[in-house]
């Protein structure tokens, strides 16, 4: 809807150039602003008719009697994003207005669009700032934040993934950059805000990490080869309440990522972050994630497997089980964790997780 303040601005700006009286009405036909002050806050019957029919109405000697209090001229619908937001009326003889009416309508719609886009942007930025604070603090989300996410039409389907973009040369008001980033993702599946001086905070819903690489390259391209840009990709989490953990891992990805690269996945530096970071909470999360779903028998099997340098025969003898039984257990570990203890990289993850578990 057109506000009274915006209606007054439209009348003031347009009448200077038009030298005709102008009325701006809401979608009920109420006059919000007019060059004829005495008409303000009155219903314009012609405008009310336009609001119903969505078609311009020309008033002249032939039909003026139908519209009580209306003067000769034209009343036209004003749209924003295909939605009726008001009516604009120009007073004068129709013959004199034929050539300018459409131009005035288009100019008014441009003014409305610019004003509403600006107000929507400011509203969205404020909302995103409040959402960012609560998401990164951790803990259960308040009903207010849930309502704000619904207003933004954010798809609240897990898993969720956090990314951080750091840039020394980030614009002081990076809204245009943020809008360009939003276009790279599926509609309503992303939250993006300028969270800190040199940081852009991104949260994806229904995240598919395997499909991210091309999008990350496109984000880098928006910065026009700025070598200072660093992107950290955190771990996915299933619940919005756990976004703080994904955010924390995205920060670690940038902090411990290789200096020769611009895109850093926490998966690639997890061991470094684990060994360099002090918080026991991070270590406990790592241990739980790697060993989650494994019972004591499978954990005992892994410990014996690594103690005997991944040798099937020696491990089977130590556990007093058949080789096929050991192979079955190792295959079960892979099914439960998606990590293969017979592969070096995955074996390292298991080995350190078991060490950390022992140290508790």
CSV table of N, CA and C in Angstrom, one decimal, residues 125-216:
chain,number,residue,atom,x,y,z
A,125,UNK,N,17.1,-6.2,6.0
A,125,UNK,CA,18.5,-6.1,6.7
A,125,UNK,C,18.3,-6.1,8.2
A,126,UNK,N,17.3,-5.4,8.7
A,126,UNK,CA,17.1,-5.3,10.2
A,126,UNK,C,16.7,-6.7,10.7
A,127,UNK,N,15.8,-7.4,9.9
A,127,UNK,CA,15.4,-8.7,10.3
A,127,UNK,C,16.6,-9.7,10.3
A,128,UNK,N,17.4,-9.6,9.3
A,128,UNK,CA,18.5,-10.5,9.1
A,128,UNK,C,19.5,-10.3,10.3
A,129,UNK,N,19.7,-9.1,10.7
A,129,UNK,CA,20.7,-8.8,11.7
A,129,UNK,C,20.2,-9.5,13.0
A,130,UNK,N,18.9,-9.4,13.3
A,130,UNK,CA,18.4,-10.0,14.6
A,130,UNK,C,18.4,-11.5,14.5
A,131,UNK,N,18.1,-12.1,13.3
A,131,UNK,CA,18.2,-13.5,13.1
A,131,UNK,C,19.6,-14.0,13.3
A,132,UNK,N,20.6,-13.3,12.7
A,132,UNK,CA,22.0,-13.7,12.7
A,132,UNK,C,22.4,-13.8,14.2
A,133,UNK,N,22.1,-12.8,15.0
A,133,UNK,CA,22.6,-12.8,16.4
A,133,UNK,C,22.1,-14.0,17.1
A,134,UNK,N,20.8,-14.4,16.9
A,134,UNK,CA,20.3,-15.5,17.7
A,134,UNK,C,20.8,-16.8,17.1
A,135,UNK,N,20.9,-17.0,15.8
A,135,UNK,CA,21.4,-18.2,15.2
A,135,UNK,C,22.8,-18.5,15.7
A,136,UNK,N,23.7,-17.5,15.8
A,136,UNK,CA,25.1,-17.7,16.1
A,136,UNK,C,25.4,-17.8,17.6
A,137,UNK,N,24.4,-17.4,18.4
A,137,UNK,CA,24.6,-17.5,19.8
A,137,UNK,C,24.4,-19.0,20.3
A,138,UNK,N,23.6,-19.7,19.5
A,138,UNK,CA,23.3,-21.1,19.9
A,138,UNK,C,22.1,-21.3,20.8
A,139,UNK,N,21.7,-22.5,21.0
A,139,UNK,CA,20.5,-22.7,21.9
A,139,UNK,C,19.2,-22.7,21.1
A,140,UNK,N,18.1,-23.0,21.8
A,140,UNK,CA,16.8,-23.0,21.1
A,140,UNK,C,16.4,-21.7,20.6
A,141,UNK,N,15.9,-21.6,19.4
A,141,UNK,CA,15.5,-20.4,18.8
A,141,UNK,C,14.1,-19.9,19.4
A,142,UNK,N,14.0,-18.6,19.6
A,142,UNK,CA,12.8,-18.0,20.2
A,142,UNK,C,11.7,-18.0,19.2
A,143,UNK,N,10.4,-18.0,19.6
A,143,UNK,CA,9.3,-18.0,18.7
A,143,UNK,C,9.4,-16.7,17.8
A,144,UNK,N,9.9,-15.6,18.3
A,144,UNK,CA,10.0,-14.4,17.5
A,144,UNK,C,10.9,-14.7,16.3
A,145,UNK,N,12.0,-15.3,16.4
A,145,UNK,CA,12.9,-15.6,15.3
A,145,UNK,C,12.3,-16.6,14.3
A,146,UNK,N,11.6,-17.6,14.8
A,146,UNK,CA,10.9,-18.5,14.0
A,146,UNK,C,9.9,-17.7,13.1
A,147,UNK,N,9.1,-16.8,13.7
A,147,UNK,CA,8.2,-16.0,13.0
A,147,UNK,C,8.8,-15.1,11.9
A,148,UNK,N,10.0,-14.6,12.2
A,148,UNK,CA,10.7,-13.8,11.3
A,148,UNK,C,11.2,-14.6,10.1
A,149,UNK,N,11.7,-15.8,10.4
A,149,UNK,CA,12.1,-16.7,9.3
A,149,UNK,C,10.9,-17.0,8.4
A,150,UNK,N,9.7,-17.2,9.0
A,150,UNK,CA,8.5,-17.5,8.2
A,150,UNK,C,8.1,-16.2,7.3
A,151,UNK,N,8.3,-15.0,7.9
A,151,UNK,CA,8.0,-13.8,7.1
A,151,UNK,C,8.9,-13.7,5.9
A,152,UNK,N,10.2,-14.1,6.1
A,152,UNK,CA,11.1,-14.1,5.0
A,152,UNK,C,10.9,-15.3,4.0
A,153,UNK,N,9.9,-16.1,4.4
A,153,UNK,CA,9.6,-17.3,3.5
A,153,UNK,C,10.8,-18.3,3.4
A,154,UNK,N,11.6,-18.3,4.4
A,154,UNK,CA,12.8,-19.2,4.4
A,154,UNK,C,12.4,-20.7,4.6
A,155,UNK,N,12.9,-21.5,3.7
A,155,UNK,CA,12.6,-22.9,3.7
A,155,UNK,C,13.3,-23.6,4.9
A,156,UNK,N,12.5,-23.9,5.9
A,156,UNK,CA,13.2,-24.4,7.2
A,156,UNK,C,13.2,-26.0,7.1
A,157,UNK,N,13.9,-26.5,6.1
A,157,UNK,CA,14.2,-27.9,5.9
A,157,UNK,C,15.7,-28.2,6.0
A,158,UNK,N,16.1,-29.1,7.0
A,158,UNK,CA,17.5,-29.4,7.1
A,158,UNK,C,17.9,-30.4,6.0
A,159,UNK,N,19.2,-30.6,5.9
A,159,UNK,CA,20.3,-30.0,6.8
A,159,UNK,C,20.6,-28.6,6.4
A,160,UNK,N,21.2,-27.9,7.4
A,160,UNK,CA,21.6,-26.5,7.2
A,160,UNK,C,23.1,-26.4,7.1
A,161,UNK,N,23.5,-25.4,6.3
A,161,UNK,CA,25.0,-25.3,6.2
A,161,UNK,C,25.3,-23.8,6.2
A,162,UNK,N,26.4,-23.4,7.0
A,162,UNK,CA,26.8,-22.1,7.1
A,162,UNK,C,28.1,-21.8,6.3
A,163,UNK,N,28.1,-20.7,5.7
A,163,UNK,CA,29.3,-20.2,5.0
A,163,UNK,C,29.6,-18.8,5.4
A,164,UNK,N,30.9,-18.5,5.4
A,164,UNK,CA,31.3,-17.1,5.8
A,164,UNK,C,32.2,-16.6,4.6
A,165,UNK,N,31.9,-15.4,4.2
A,165,UNK,CA,32.8,-14.7,3.2
A,165,UNK,C,33.5,-13.6,3.9
A,166,UNK,N,34.8,-13.6,3.9
A,166,UNK,CA,35.7,-12.6,4.5
A,166,UNK,C,36.3,-11.8,3.3
A,167,UNK,N,36.3,-10.5,3.4
A,167,UNK,CA,36.9,-9.7,2.3
A,167,UNK,C,37.4,-8.4,2.9
A,168,UNK,N,38.7,-8.0,2.7
A,168,UNK,CA,39.2,-6.8,3.2
A,168,UNK,C,38.5,-5.6,2.6
A,169,UNK,N,38.1,-5.8,1.3
A,169,UNK,CA,37.6,-4.6,0.5
A,169,UNK,C,36.0,-4.7,0.4
A,170,UNK,N,35.4,-5.3,1.4
A,170,UNK,CA,33.9,-5.4,1.3
A,170,UNK,C,33.3,-4.0,1.4
A,171,UNK,N,32.3,-3.7,0.5
A,171,UNK,CA,31.7,-2.4,0.5
A,171,UNK,C,31.1,-2.0,1.8
A,172,UNK,N,31.0,-0.8,2.2
A,172,UNK,CA,30.4,-0.4,3.5
A,172,UNK,C,29.0,-0.7,3.5
A,173,UNK,N,28.3,-0.6,2.4
A,173,UNK,CA,26.9,-1.0,2.3
A,173,UNK,C,26.8,-2.1,1.1
A,174,UNK,N,27.0,-3.3,1.5
A,174,UNK,CA,27.1,-4.3,0.4
A,174,UNK,C,25.8,-5.0,0.0
A,175,UNK,N,24.7,-4.2,0.1
A,175,UNK,CA,23.4,-4.8,-0.2
A,175,UNK,C,23.3,-5.3,-1.7
A,176,UNK,N,23.8,-4.5,-2.6
A,176,UNK,CA,23.8,-5.0,-4.0
A,176,UNK,C,24.6,-6.3,-4.2
A,177,UNK,N,25.7,-6.4,-3.5
A,177,UNK,CA,26.5,-7.6,-3.6
A,177,UNK,C,25.7,-8.8,-3.0
A,178,UNK,N,25.0,-8.6,-1.9
A,178,UNK,CA,24.2,-9.6,-1.2
A,178,UNK,C,23.1,-10.1,-2.2
A,179,UNK,N,22.5,-9.1,-2.8
A,179,UNK,CA,21.4,-9.5,-3.8
A,179,UNK,C,21.9,-10.3,-4.9
A,180,UNK,N,23.2,-10.0,-5.4
A,180,UNK,CA,23.8,-10.8,-6.4
A,180,UNK,C,24.1,-12.2,-5.9
A,181,UNK,N,24.5,-12.3,-4.7
A,181,UNK,CA,24.7,-13.7,-4.1
A,181,UNK,C,23.4,-14.5,-4.0
A,182,UNK,N,22.4,-13.8,-3.6
A,182,UNK,CA,21.1,-14.5,-3.4
A,182,UNK,C,20.6,-15.1,-4.7
A,183,UNK,N,20.9,-14.5,-5.8
A,183,UNK,CA,20.5,-15.0,-7.1
A,183,UNK,C,21.2,-16.3,-7.5
A,184,UNK,N,22.3,-16.6,-6.8
A,184,UNK,CA,23.1,-17.8,-7.1
A,184,UNK,C,22.5,-19.1,-6.5
A,185,UNK,N,21.5,-18.9,-5.5
A,185,UNK,CA,21.0,-20.0,-4.8
A,185,UNK,C,19.5,-20.2,-5.1
A,186,UNK,N,18.9,-21.3,-4.8
A,186,UNK,CA,17.5,-21.6,-5.0
A,186,UNK,C,16.7,-20.6,-4.2
A,187,UNK,N,15.6,-20.2,-4.7
A,187,UNK,CA,14.7,-19.2,-4.1
A,187,UNK,C,14.2,-19.7,-2.7
A,188,UNK,N,14.3,-18.8,-1.7
A,188,UNK,CA,13.9,-19.1,-0.3
A,188,UNK,C,14.7,-20.1,0.4
A,189,UNK,N,15.9,-20.5,-0.1
A,189,UNK,CA,16.7,-21.6,0.5
A,189,UNK,C,17.9,-20.9,1.1
A,190,UNK,N,18.0,-19.6,1.1
A,190,UNK,CA,19.3,-19.0,1.6
A,190,UNK,C,19.0,-17.7,2.5
A,191,UNK,N,19.7,-17.5,3.5
A,191,UNK,CA,19.7,-16.3,4.3
A,191,UNK,C,21.1,-15.7,4.2
A,192,UNK,N,21.2,-14.4,3.8
A,192,UNK,CA,22.5,-13.8,3.7
A,192,UNK,C,22.4,-12.4,4.3
A,193,UNK,N,23.4,-12.1,5.2
A,193,UNK,CA,23.5,-10.8,5.8
A,193,UNK,C,24.9,-10.3,6.0
A,194,UNK,N,25.1,-9.0,6.0
A,194,UNK,CA,26.4,-8.4,6.3
A,194,UNK,C,26.5,-8.4,7.8
A,195,UNK,N,27.1,-9.4,8.4
A,195,UNK,CA,27.1,-9.7,9.8
A,195,UNK,C,28.2,-8.9,10.6
A,196,UNK,N,29.3,-8.7,10.0
A,196,UNK,CA,30.4,-7.9,10.6
A,196,UNK,C,31.1,-7.0,9.6
A,197,UNK,N,32.0,-6.2,10.0
A,197,UNK,CA,32.7,-5.3,9.1
A,197,UNK,C,33.1,-5.9,7.8
A,198,UNK,N,33.8,-7.0,7.9
A,198,UNK,CA,34.4,-7.6,6.7
A,198,UNK,C,33.9,-9.0,6.4
A,199,UNK,N,32.6,-9.3,6.9
A,199,UNK,CA,32.1,-10.6,6.8
A,199,UNK,C,30.7,-10.7,6.3
A,200,UNK,N,30.4,-11.6,5.4
A,200,UNK,CA,29.0,-11.9,5.0
A,200,UNK,C,28.7,-13.3,5.5
A,201,UNK,N,27.5,-13.4,6.1
A,201,UNK,CA,27.1,-14.6,6.8
A,201,UNK,C,26.0,-15.3,5.9
A,202,UNK,N,26.2,-16.6,5.5
A,202,UNK,CA,25.3,-17.3,4.6
A,202,UNK,C,24.8,-18.6,5.3
A,203,UNK,N,23.5,-18.8,5.3
A,203,UNK,CA,22.9,-20.0,5.8
A,203,UNK,C,22.1,-20.7,4.6
A,204,UNK,N,22.3,-21.9,4.3
A,204,UNK,CA,21.6,-22.6,3.3
A,204,UNK,C,20.7,-23.7,4.0
A,205,UNK,N,19.4,-23.8,3.6
A,205,UNK,CA,18.6,-24.9,4.0
A,205,UNK,C,18.5,-26.0,3.0
A,206,UNK,N,18.1,-27.1,3.4
A,206,UNK,CA,18.1,-28.3,2.5
A,206,UNK,C,19.4,-28.4,1.7
A,207,UNK,N,20.5,-28.2,2.5
A,207,UNK,CA,21.8,-28.1,1.9
A,207,UNK,C,22.3,-29.4,1.3
A,208,UNK,N,22.9,-29.2,0.1
A,208,UNK,CA,23.6,-30.3,-0.6
A,208,UNK,C,25.0,-29.9,-0.9
A,209,UNK,N,25.9,-30.2,0.1
A,209,UNK,CA,27.3,-29.7,0.0
A,209,UNK,C,28.0,-30.2,-1.3
A,210,UNK,N,27.6,-31.3,-1.8
A,210,UNK,CA,28.3,-31.8,-3.1
A,210,UNK,C,28.0,-30.9,-4.3
A,211,UNK,N,26.9,-30.1,-4.2
A,211,UNK,CA,26.6,-29.2,-5.3
A,211,UNK,C,27.1,-27.8,-5.2
A,212,UNK,N,27.9,-27.6,-4.2
A,212,UNK,CA,28.3,-26.2,-3.8
A,212,UNK,C,29.4,-25.6,-4.6
A,213,UNK,N,30.3,-26.5,-5.1
A,213,UNK,CA,31.6,-26.0,-5.6
A,213,UNK,C,31.4,-25.0,-6.7
A,214,UNK,N,30.5,-25.2,-7.6
A,214,UNK,CA,30.3,-24.3,-8.7
A,214,UNK,C,29.8,-22.9,-8.2
A,215,UNK,N,28.9,-23.0,-7.2
A,215,UNK,CA,28.3,-21.8,-6.7
A,215,UNK,C,29.4,-21.0,-5.9
A,216,UNK,N,30.3,-21.6,-5.2
A,216,UNK,CA,31.3,-21.0,-4.5
A,216,UNK,C,32.3,-20.2,-5.5
